[in-house]
mmCIF file of C-alpha atoms in Angstrom:
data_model
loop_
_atom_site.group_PDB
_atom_site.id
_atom_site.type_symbol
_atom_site.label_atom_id
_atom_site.label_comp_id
_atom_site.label_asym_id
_atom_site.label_seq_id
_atom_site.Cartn_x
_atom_site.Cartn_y
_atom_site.Cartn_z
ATOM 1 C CA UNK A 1 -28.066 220.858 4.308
ATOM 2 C CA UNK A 2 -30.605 224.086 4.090
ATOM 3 C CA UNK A 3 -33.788 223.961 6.230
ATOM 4 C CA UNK A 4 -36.466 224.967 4.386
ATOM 5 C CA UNK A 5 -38.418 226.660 7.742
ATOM 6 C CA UNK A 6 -41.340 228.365 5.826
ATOM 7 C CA UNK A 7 -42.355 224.944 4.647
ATOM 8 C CA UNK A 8 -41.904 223.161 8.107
ATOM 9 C CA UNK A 9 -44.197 225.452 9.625
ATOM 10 C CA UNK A 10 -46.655 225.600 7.242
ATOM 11 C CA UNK A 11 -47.112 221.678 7.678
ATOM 12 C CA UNK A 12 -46.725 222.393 12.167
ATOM 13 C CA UNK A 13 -49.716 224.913 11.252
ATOM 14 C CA UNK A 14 -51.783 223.616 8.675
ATOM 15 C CA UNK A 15 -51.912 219.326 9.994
ATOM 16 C CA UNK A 16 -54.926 218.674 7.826
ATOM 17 C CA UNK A 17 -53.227 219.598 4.311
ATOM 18 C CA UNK A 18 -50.972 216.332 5.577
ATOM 19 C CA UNK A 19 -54.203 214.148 5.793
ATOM 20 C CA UNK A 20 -55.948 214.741 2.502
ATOM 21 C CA UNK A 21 -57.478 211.646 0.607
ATOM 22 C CA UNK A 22 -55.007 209.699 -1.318
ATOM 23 C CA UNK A 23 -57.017 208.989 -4.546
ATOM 24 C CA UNK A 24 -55.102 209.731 -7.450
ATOM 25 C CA UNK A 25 -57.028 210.865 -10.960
ATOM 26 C CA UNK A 26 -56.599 207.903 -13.686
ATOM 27 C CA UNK A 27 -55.488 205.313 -10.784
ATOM 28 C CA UNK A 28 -58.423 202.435 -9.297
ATOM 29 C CA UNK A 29 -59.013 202.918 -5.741
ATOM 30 C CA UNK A 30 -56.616 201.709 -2.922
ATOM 31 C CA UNK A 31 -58.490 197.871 -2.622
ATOM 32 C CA UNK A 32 -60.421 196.674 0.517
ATOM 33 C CA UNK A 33 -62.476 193.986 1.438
ATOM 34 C CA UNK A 34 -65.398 194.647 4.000
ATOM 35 C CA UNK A 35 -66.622 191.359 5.386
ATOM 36 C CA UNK A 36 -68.185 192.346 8.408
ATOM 37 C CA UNK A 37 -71.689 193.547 7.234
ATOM 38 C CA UNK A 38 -70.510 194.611 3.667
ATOM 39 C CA UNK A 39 -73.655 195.045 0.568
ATOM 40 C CA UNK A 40 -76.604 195.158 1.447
ATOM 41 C CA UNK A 41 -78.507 192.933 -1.200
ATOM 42 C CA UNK A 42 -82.170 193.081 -1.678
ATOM 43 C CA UNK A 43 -84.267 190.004 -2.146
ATOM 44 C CA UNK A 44 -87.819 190.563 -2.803
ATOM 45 C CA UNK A 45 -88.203 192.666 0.730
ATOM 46 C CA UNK A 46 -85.595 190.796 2.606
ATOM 47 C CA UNK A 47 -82.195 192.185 3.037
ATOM 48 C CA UNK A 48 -79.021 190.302 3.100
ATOM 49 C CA UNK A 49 -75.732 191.224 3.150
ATOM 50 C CA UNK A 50 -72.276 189.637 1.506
ATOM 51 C CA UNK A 51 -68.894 190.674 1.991
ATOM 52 C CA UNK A 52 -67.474 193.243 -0.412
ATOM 53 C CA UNK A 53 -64.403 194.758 -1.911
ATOM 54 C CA UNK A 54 -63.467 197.349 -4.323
ATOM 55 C CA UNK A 55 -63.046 195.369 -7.522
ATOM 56 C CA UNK A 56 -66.940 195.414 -7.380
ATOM 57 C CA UNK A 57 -66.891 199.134 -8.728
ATOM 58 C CA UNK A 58 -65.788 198.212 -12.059
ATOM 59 C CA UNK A 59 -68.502 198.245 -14.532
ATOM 60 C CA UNK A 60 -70.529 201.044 -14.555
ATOM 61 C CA UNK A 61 -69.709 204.471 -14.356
ATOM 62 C CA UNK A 62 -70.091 205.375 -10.592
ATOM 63 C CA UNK A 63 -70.314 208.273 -8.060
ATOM 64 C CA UNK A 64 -69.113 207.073 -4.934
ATOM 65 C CA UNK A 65 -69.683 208.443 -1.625
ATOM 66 C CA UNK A 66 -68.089 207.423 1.537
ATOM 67 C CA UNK A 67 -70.093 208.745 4.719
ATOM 68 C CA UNK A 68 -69.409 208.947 8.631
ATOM 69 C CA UNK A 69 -72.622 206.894 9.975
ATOM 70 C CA UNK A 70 -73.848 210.313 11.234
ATOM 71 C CA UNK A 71 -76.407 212.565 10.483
ATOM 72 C CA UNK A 72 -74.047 215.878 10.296
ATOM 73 C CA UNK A 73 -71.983 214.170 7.805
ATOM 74 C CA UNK A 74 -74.833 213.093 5.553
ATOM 75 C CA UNK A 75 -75.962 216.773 5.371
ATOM 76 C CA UNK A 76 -72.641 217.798 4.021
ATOM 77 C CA UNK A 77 -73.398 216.473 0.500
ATOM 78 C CA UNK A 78 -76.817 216.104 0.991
ATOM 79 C CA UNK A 79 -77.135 218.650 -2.661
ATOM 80 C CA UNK A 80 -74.780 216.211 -4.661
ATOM 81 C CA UNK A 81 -77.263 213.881 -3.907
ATOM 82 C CA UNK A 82 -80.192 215.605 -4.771
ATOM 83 C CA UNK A 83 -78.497 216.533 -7.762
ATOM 84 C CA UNK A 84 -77.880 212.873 -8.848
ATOM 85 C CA UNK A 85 -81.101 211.484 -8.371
ATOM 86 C CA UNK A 86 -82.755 214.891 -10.214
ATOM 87 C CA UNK A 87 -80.107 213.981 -12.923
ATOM 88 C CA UNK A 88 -82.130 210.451 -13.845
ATOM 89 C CA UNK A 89 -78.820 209.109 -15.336
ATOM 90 C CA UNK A 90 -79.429 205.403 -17.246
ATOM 91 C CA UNK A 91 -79.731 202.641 -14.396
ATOM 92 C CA UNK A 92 -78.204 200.250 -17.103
ATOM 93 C CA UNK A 93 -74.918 202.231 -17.195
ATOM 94 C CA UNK A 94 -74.827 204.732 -13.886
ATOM 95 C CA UNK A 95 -74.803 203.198 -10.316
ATOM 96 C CA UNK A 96 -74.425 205.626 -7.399
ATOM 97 C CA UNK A 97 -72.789 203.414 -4.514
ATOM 98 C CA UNK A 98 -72.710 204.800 -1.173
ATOM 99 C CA UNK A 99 -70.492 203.175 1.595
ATOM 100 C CA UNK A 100 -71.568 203.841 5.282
ATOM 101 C CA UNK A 101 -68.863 204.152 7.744
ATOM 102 C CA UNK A 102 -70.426 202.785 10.927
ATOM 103 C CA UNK A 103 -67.295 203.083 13.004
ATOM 104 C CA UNK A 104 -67.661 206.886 13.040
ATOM 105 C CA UNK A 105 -70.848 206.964 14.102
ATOM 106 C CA UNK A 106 -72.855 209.148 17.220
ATOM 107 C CA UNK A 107 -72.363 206.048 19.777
ATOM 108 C CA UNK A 108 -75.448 204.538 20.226
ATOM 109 C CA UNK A 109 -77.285 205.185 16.959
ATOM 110 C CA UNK A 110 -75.956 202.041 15.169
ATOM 111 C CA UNK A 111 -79.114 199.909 14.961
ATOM 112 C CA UNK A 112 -80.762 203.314 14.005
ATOM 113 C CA UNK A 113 -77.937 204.364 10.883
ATOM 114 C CA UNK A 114 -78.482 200.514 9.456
ATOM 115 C CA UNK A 115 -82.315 200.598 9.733
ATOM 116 C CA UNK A 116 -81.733 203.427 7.627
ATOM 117 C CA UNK A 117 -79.654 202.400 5.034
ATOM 118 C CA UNK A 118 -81.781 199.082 4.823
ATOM 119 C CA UNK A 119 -84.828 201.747 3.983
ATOM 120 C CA UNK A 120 -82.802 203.445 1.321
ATOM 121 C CA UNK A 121 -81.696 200.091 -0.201
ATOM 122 C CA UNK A 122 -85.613 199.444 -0.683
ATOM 123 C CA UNK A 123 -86.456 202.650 -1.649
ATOM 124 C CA UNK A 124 -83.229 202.938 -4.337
ATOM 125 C CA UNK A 125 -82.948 199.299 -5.442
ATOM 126 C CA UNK A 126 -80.762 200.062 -8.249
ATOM 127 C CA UNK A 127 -78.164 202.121 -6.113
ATOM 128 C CA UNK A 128 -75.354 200.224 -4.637
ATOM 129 C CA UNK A 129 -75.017 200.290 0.120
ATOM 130 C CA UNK A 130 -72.255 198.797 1.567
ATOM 131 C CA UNK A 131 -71.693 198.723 5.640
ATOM 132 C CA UNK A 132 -68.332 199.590 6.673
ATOM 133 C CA UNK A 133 -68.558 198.350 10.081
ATOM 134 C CA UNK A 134 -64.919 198.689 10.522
ATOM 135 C CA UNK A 135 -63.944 201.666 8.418
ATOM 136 C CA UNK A 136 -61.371 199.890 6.669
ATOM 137 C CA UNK A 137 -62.302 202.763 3.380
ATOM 138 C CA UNK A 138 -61.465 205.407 6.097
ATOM 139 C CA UNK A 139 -57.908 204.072 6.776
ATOM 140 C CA UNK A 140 -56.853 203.182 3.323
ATOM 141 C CA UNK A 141 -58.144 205.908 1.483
ATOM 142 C CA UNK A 142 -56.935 208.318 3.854
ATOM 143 C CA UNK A 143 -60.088 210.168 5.060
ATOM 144 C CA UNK A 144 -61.056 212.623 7.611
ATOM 145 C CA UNK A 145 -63.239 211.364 10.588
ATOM 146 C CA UNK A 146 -67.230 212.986 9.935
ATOM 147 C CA UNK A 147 -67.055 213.618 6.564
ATOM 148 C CA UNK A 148 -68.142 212.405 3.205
ATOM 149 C CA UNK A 149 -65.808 212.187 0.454
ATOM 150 C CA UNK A 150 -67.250 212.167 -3.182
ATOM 151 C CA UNK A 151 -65.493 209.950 -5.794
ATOM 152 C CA UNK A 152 -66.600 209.869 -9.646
ATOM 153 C CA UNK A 153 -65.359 206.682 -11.120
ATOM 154 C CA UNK A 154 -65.149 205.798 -14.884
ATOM 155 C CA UNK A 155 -66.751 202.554 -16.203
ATOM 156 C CA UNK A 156 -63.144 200.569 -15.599
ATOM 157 C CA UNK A 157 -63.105 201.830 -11.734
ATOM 158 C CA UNK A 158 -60.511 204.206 -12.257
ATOM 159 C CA UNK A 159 -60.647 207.576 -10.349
ATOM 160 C CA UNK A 160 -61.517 210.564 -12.270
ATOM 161 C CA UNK A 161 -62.528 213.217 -9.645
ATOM 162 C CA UNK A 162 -62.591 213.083 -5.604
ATOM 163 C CA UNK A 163 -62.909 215.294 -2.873
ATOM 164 C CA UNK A 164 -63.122 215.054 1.075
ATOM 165 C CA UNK A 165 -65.626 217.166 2.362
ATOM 166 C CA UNK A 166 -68.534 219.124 1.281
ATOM 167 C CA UNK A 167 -68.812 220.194 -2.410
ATOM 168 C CA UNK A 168 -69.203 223.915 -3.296
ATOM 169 C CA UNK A 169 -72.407 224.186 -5.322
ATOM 170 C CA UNK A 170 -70.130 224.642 -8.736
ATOM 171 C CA UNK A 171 -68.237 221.206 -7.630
ATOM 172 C CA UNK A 172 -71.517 219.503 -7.892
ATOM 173 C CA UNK A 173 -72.145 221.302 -11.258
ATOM 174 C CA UNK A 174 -68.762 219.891 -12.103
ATOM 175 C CA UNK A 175 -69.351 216.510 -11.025
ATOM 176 C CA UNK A 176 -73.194 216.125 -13.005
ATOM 177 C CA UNK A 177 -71.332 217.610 -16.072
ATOM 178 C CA UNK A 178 -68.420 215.212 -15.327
ATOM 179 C CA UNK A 179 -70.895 212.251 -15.204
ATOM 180 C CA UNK A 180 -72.555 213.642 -18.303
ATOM 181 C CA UNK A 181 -69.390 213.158 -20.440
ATOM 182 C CA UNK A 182 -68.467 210.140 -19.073
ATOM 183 C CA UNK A 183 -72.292 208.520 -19.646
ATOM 184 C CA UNK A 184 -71.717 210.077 -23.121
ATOM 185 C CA UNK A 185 -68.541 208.732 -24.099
ATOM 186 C CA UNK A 186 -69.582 205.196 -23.067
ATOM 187 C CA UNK A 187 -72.761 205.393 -25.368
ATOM 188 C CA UNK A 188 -69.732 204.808 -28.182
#
């Protein structure tokens, strides 16, 4: 048996090409189920939360991001953002739903990173928060610790662009165009 060496050591000196995100363009999400917290669900100015899993994501055509609870990962797509909400895409078919690791969070600022997303729920009431107390979305969909990943999802929930880690300004470009064609192919 042949030992292919250059390919060995590419994978003893590149480790983080072996832990890249495992969606898969076409293919729904690996499922989870967040209990513990979960949505946040606004009711008149109360919040309330209710457990929450993945099969929620079908219906609308969705940007998804998955954050570290920490204020160095929320700057990393911080101009997708922007982007989406300059964008004005129809509430009635476009939900951006944003999913807030609080296990990888600066240890201590936990009441502070849920105060904040309960703010944002108010101010956004048509986006979608979840909690991820536990980050179970971490683990299953493969993701670094810190980061935010960026996943465009069609209206039936099925992957159609990801990435882990901040988006070059012509990814974001990409992505609104993306969206675009997606929104415009559902008018039909």
């Amino acid at each position: 048996m042949r030992i292919n060496f250059s390919a060995v050591l590419l994978f003893i000196l590149l480790p983080g090409l072996a832990s890249a995100h495992n969606f898969i363009k076409g293919e729904r999400m690996i499922p989870i189920e967040i209990q513990d917290r979960g949505e946040l669900v606004l009711e008149g100015d109360d919040i309330h939360y209710r457990s929450w899993n993945t099969s929620r994501l079908a219906g609308k055509i969705r940007i998804v991001q998955y954050i570290a609870g920490r204020r160095s990962a929320k700057k990393k797509n911080s101009v997708m953002i922007k982007a989406i909400k300059a964008a004005k895409f129809p509430e009635d078919r476009f939900q951006p739903t944003t999913i807030i690791n609080t296990d990888d969070e600066f240890p201590g600022t936990g009441l502070f990173v849920v105060s904040k997303v309960e703010k944002n729920q108010r101010h956004y009431p048509w986006a979608q928060f979840i909690i991820d107390s536990d980050g179970l979305g971490r683990k299953a969909w493969n993701l670094e610790e810190n980061s935010s990943t960026i996943v465009v999802l069609d209206r039936e929930g099925r992957v159609q662009w990801a990435k882990d880690g901040a988006l070059t300004p012509e990814q974001v470009v990409q992505v609104i165009s993306l969206l675009k064609q997606l929104l415009d192919m559902d008018k039909s």
